Coordinates of C-alpha atoms and ligand atoms in Angstrom, one line a residue:
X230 CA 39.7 26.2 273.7
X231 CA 39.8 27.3 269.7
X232 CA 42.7 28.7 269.4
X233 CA 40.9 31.5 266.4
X234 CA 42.7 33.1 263.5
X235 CA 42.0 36.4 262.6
X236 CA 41.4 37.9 259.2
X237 CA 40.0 41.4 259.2
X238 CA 38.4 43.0 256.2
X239 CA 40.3 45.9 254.3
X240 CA 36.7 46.7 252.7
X241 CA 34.2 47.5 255.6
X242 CA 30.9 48.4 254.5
X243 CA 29.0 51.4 255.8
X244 CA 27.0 50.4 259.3
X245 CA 23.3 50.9 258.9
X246 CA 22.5 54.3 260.7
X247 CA 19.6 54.8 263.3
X248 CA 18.0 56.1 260.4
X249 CA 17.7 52.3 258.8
X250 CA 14.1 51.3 259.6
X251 CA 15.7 47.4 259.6
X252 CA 14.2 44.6 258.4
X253 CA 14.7 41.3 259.4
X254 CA 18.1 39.3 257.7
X255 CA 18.5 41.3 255.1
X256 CA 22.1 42.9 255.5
X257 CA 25.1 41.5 257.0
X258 CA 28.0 42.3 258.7
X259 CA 31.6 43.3 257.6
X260 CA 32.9 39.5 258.7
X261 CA 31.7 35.7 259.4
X262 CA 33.3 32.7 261.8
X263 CA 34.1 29.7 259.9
X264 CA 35.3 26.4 261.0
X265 CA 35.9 22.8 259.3
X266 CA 35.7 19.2 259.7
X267 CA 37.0 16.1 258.4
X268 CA 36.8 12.5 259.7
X269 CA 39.7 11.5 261.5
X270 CA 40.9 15.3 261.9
X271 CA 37.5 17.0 263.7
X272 CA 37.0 20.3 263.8
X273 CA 39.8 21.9 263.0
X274 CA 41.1 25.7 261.6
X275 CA 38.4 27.7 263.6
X276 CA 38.7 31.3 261.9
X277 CA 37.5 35.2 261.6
X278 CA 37.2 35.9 258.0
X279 CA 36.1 38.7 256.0
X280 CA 32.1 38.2 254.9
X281 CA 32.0 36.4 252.0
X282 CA 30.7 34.0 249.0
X283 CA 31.7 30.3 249.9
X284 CA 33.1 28.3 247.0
X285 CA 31.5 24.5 247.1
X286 CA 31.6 21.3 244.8
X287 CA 27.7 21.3 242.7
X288 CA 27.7 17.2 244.4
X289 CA 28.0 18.7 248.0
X290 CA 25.9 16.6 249.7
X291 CA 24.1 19.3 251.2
X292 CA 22.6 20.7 248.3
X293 CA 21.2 17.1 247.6
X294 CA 20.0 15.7 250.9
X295 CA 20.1 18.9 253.1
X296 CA 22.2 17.7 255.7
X297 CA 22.4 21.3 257.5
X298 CA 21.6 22.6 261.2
X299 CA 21.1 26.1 262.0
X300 CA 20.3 28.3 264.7
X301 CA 19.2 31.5 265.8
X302 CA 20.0 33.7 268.6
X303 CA 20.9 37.1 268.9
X304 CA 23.5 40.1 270.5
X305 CA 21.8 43.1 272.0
X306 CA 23.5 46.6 273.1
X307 CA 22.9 47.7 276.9
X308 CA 23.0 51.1 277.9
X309 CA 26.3 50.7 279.9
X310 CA 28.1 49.8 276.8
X311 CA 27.5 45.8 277.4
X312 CA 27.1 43.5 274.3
X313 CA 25.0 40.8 275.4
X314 CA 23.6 37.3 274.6
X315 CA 20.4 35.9 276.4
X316 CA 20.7 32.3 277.0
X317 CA 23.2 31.4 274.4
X318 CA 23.6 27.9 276.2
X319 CA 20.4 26.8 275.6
X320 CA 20.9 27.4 271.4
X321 CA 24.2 25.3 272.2
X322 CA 22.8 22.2 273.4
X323 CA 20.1 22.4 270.8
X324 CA 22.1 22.8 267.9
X325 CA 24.0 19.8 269.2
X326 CA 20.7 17.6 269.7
X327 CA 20.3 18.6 265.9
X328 CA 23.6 18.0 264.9
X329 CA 23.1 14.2 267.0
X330 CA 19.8 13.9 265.3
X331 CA 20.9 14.3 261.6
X332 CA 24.5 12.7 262.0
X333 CA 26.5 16.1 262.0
X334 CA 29.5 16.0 264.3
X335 CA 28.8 17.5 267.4
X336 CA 30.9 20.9 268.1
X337 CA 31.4 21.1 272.2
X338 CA 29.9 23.9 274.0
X339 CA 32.5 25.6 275.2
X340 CA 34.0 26.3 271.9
X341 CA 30.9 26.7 270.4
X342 CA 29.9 29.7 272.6
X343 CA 33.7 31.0 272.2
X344 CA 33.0 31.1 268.5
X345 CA 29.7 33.3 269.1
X346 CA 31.3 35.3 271.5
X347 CA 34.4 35.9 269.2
X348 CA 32.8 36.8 266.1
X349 CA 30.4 39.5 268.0
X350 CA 32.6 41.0 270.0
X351 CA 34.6 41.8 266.3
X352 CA 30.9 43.2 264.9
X353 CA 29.5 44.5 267.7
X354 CA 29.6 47.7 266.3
X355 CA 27.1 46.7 264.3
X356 CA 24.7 45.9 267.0
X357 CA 21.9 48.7 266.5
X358 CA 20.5 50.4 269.7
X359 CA 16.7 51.3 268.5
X360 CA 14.2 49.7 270.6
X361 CA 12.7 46.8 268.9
X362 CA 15.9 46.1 266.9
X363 CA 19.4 43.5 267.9
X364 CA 21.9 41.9 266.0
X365 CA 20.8 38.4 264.6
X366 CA 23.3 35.4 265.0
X367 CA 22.7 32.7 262.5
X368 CA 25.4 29.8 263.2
X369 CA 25.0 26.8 260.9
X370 CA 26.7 24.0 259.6
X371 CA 26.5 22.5 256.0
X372 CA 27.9 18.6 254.8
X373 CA 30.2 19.3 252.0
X374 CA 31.0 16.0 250.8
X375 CA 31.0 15.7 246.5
X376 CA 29.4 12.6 246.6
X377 CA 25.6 11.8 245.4
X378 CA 25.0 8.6 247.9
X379 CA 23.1 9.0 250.7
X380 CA 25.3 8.5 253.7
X381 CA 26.5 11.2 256.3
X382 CA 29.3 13.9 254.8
X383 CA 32.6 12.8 256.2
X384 CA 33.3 16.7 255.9
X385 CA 31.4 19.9 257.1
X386 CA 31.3 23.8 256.8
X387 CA 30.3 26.2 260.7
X388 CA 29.8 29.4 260.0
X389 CA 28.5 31.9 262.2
X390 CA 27.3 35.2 259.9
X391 CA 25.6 37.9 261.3
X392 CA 23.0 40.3 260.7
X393 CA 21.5 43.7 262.4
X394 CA 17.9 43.1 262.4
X395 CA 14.4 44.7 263.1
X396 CA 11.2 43.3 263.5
X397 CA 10.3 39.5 262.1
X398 CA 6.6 40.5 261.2
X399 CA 5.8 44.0 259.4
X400 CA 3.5 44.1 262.0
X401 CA 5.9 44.4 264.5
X402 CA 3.8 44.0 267.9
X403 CA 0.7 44.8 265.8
X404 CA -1.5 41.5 266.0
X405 CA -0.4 39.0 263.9
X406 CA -3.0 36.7 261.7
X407 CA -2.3 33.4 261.5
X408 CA -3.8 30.4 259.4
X409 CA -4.6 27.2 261.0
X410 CA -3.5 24.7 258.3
X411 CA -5.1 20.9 257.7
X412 CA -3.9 20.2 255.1
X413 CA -0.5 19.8 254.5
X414 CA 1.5 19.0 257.6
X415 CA 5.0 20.0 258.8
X416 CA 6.5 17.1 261.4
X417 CA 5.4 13.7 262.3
X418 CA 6.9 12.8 265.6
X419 CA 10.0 10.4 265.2
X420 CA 11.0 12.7 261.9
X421 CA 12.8 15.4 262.3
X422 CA 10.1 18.0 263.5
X423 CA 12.3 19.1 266.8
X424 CA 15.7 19.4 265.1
X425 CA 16.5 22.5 263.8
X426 CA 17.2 21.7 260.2
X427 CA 16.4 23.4 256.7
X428 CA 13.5 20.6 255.7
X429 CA 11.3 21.9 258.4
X430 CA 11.0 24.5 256.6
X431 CA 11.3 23.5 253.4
X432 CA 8.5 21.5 254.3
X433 CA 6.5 24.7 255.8
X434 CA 6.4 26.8 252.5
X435 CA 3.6 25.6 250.4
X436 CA 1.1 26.0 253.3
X437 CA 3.1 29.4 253.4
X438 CA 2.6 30.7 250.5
X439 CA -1.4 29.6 250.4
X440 CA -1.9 31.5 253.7
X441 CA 0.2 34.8 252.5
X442 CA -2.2 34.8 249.4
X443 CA -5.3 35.2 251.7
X444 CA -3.4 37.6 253.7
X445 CA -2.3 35.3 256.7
X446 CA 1.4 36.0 258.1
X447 CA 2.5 32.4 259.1
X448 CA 0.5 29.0 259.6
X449 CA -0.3 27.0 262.6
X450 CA 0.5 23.5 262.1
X451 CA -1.2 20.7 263.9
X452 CA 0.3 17.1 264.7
X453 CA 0.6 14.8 261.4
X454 CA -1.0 11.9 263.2
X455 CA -3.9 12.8 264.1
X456 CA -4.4 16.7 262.5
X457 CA -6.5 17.7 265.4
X458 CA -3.7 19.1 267.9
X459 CA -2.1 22.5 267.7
X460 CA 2.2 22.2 267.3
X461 CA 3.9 25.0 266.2
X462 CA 4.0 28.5 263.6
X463 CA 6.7 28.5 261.1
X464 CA 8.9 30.5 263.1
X465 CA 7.6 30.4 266.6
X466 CA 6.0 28.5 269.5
X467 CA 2.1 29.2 270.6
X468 CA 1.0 30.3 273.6
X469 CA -2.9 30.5 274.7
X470 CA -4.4 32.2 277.8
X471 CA -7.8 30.2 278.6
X472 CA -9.7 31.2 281.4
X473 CA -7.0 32.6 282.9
X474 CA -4.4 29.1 282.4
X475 CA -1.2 30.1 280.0
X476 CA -1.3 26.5 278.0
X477 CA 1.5 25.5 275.5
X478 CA 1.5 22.3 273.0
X479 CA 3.8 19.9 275.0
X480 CA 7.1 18.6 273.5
X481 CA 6.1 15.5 271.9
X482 CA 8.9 15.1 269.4
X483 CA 7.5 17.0 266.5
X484 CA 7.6 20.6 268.1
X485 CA 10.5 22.5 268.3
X486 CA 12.1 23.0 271.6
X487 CA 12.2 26.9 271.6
X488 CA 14.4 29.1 274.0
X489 CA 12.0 32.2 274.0
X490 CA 8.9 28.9 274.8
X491 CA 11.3 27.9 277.5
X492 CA 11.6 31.4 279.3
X493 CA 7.9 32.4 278.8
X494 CA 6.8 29.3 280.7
X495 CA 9.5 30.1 283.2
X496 CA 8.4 33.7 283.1
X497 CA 4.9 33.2 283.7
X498 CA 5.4 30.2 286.2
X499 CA 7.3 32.8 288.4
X500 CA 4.5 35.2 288.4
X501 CA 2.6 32.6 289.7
X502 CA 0.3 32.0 286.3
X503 CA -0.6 28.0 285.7
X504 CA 1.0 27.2 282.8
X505 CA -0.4 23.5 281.2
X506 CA 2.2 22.0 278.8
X507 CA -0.5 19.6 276.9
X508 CA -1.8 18.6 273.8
X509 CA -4.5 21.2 272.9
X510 CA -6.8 20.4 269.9
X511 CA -7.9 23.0 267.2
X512 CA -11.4 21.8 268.0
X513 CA -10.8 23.3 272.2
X514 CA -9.5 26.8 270.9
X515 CA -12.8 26.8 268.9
X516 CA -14.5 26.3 271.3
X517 CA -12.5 28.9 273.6
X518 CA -12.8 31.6 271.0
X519 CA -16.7 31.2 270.9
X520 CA -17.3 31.3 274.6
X521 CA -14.9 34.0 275.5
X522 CA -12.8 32.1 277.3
X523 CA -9.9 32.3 275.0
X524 CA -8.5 35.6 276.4
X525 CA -4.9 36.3 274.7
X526 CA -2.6 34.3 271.9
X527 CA 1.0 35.0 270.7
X528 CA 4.1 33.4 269.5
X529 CA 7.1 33.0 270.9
X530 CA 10.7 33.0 269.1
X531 CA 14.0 34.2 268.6
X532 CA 13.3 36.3 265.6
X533 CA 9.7 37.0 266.2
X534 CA 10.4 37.8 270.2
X535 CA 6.8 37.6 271.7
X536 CA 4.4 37.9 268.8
X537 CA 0.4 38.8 269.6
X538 CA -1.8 36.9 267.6
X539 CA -5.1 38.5 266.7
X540 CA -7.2 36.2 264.5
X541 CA -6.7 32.7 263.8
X542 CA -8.7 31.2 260.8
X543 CA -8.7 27.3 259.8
X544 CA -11.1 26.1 256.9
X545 CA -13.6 28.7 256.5
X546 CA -13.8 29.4 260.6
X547 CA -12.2 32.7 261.7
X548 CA -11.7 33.6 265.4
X549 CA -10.7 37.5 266.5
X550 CA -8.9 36.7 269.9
X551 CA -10.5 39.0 272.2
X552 CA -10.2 42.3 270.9
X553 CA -8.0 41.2 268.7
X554 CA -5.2 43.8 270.0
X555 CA -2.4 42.7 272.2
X556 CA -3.3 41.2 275.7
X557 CA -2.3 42.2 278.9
X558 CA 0.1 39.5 279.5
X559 CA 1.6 39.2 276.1
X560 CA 2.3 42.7 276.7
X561 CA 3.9 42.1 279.9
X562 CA 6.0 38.7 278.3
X563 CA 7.4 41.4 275.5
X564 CA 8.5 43.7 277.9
X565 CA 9.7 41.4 280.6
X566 CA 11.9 39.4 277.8
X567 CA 13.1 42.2 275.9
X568 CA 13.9 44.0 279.3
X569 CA 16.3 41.0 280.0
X570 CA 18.0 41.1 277.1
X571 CA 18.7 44.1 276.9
X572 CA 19.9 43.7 280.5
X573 CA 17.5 46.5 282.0
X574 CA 15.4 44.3 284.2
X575 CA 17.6 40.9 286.7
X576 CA 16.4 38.1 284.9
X577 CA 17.2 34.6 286.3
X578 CA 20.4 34.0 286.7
X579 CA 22.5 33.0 284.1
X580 CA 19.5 34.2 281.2
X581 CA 22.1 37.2 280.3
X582 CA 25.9 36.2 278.9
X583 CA 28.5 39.5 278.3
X584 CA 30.5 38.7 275.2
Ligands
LIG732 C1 14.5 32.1 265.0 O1 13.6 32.5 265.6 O2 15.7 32.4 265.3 C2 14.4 31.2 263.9 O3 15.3 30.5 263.6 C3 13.2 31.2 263.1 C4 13.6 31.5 261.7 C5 12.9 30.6 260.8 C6 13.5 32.9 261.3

């Protein structure tokens, strides 16, 4: 149990009204969690301090090997008043599989989610209450170390800093278009491809960039091996419906583990859909797309909630999914999910967390 030190600002900034058509992570709230560790101490002087600039050494070893986790979850506003999280545990044990994977001390989960819970419930006034819109948590931890060897930081930075956020895409649940890319690649299994970690995507942005230019929101990756099988978008998990099958790249060390993935498999499982967790090559959703039996496509994420894809495009090939508006059951994901979290419709149990 953290015992949590509270400083409060004497400078709050004005909340964004209902008339802020929000973005995504753009503005942040009036304070941030921060706690620190050193070797031989742990993590120690958990605290709730006014939102603010961070002073660090130039050498922090961060800034030169970009030893960092992060994760992403957020805070929603129920009609009864409620402030709640949706699967908050499942962030926990991720950001510690990251944290084990790029030799960052692990935080426990108990204090962890204490932390989340502590910093919302002192912004949750912030939380906005449009539909489409939540309050973004964005814990992370940075090595501070002022040394230039390569070695793990014998001291780190968590903060928790929070933001009230809109859509991902512009599109909101418009169709999103999405580039196939093989070229560049983003995770080779045994790398670092299912930790959540800043050089993912670091690694992500060139591809980025070239697909933005010919007017593509985010880029599929396939496997580094091989660069035949569909992994993951930038900033979400895939999901296909062929011929009436919901089918999923299968966790193979290079994909990241995401919680929205998790609970659309779970979702659709308990409407009694198959769901195929598989590799599934760019060549097969080619082929899918030309006989018609690619029906529906969308992303999955924190941030980008359930995200309809509409065409896909790799080389010179471009696919319209179906109509190339959002499918039935994408639909019925979006709903179904957001419904959950913002506690209208029983999800299963333990999905929904009061702060
Ligand atoms: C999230 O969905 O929370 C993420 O962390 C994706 C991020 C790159 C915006």
């Amino acid at each position: 149990m953290l015992n949590i030190r509270v400083e409060k600002t004497t400078n709050p900034k004005p909340i964004p009204g209902a008339d802020n058509p929000l973005t995504f992570g753009t503005i942040f709230t009036d304070h941030m969690f921060a706690m620190n560790y050193e070797t031989g101490k742990g993590w120690h002087d958990p605290r709730i301090i006014p939102y603010q600039a961070i002073e660090l050494q130039p050498s922090a070893m961060v800034f030169h090997y970009g030893q960092e986790m992060f994760e992403g979850l957020k805070a929603y506003k129920a009609d009864d008043g409620r402030t709640l999280l949706f699967r908050p545990d499942k962030n926990i044990e991720r950001a510690n599989n990251t944290n084990r994977r790029i030799c960052i001390p692990e935080i426990p989960a108990e204090d962890f989610l204490q932390a989340i819970k502590a910093i919302v419930k002192m912004d949750e006034a912030w939380i906005p209450t449009k539909p489409g819109t939540s309050l973004y948590i964005r814990p992370f931890i940075i090595a501070t170390d002022p040394f230039l060897g390569v070695r793990p930081s014998d001291t780190y930075l968590f903060l928790i800093i929070l933001s009230p956020v809109g859509a991902y895409y512009p599109e909101g649940l418009d169709p999103v278009k999405i580039w196939i890319e093989d070229d560049y690649v983003r995770a080779v299994r045994g790398g670092v491809g299912e930790a959540k970690t800043g050089a993912n995507y670091v690694a992500s942005l060139k591809a980025q960039v070239k697909a933005h230019d010919e007017g593509y929101s985010q880029v599929l990756w396939l496997d580094g091996v091989e660069r035949k099988y569909i992994e993951e978008v930038g900033a979400m998990n895939i999901f296909f419906k062929i011929n009436g099958t919901v089918v999923t790249p299968k966790l193979n060390g290079s994909i990241l583990p995401g919680v929205t993935r998790d609970s659309c498999i779970q979702l659709c499982r308990s409407w009694g859909l198959p769901v195929e967790e598989r590799r599934v090559s760019a060549e097969e959703l080619f082929e899918a797309a030309e006989n018609g039996s690619l029906e529906e496509c969308w992303g999955s994420g924190t941030a980008a909630v359930i995200s309809p894809v509409g065409h896909l495009r790799c080389g010179e090939k471009v696919f319209q999914i179906a109509d190339g508006g959002i499918g039935e059951l994408s639909q019925k994901l979006y709903d179904t999910v957001t419904g959950i979290q913002l506690g209208k419709i029983e999800g299963p149990a333990g999905w929904v967390v009061e702060v």
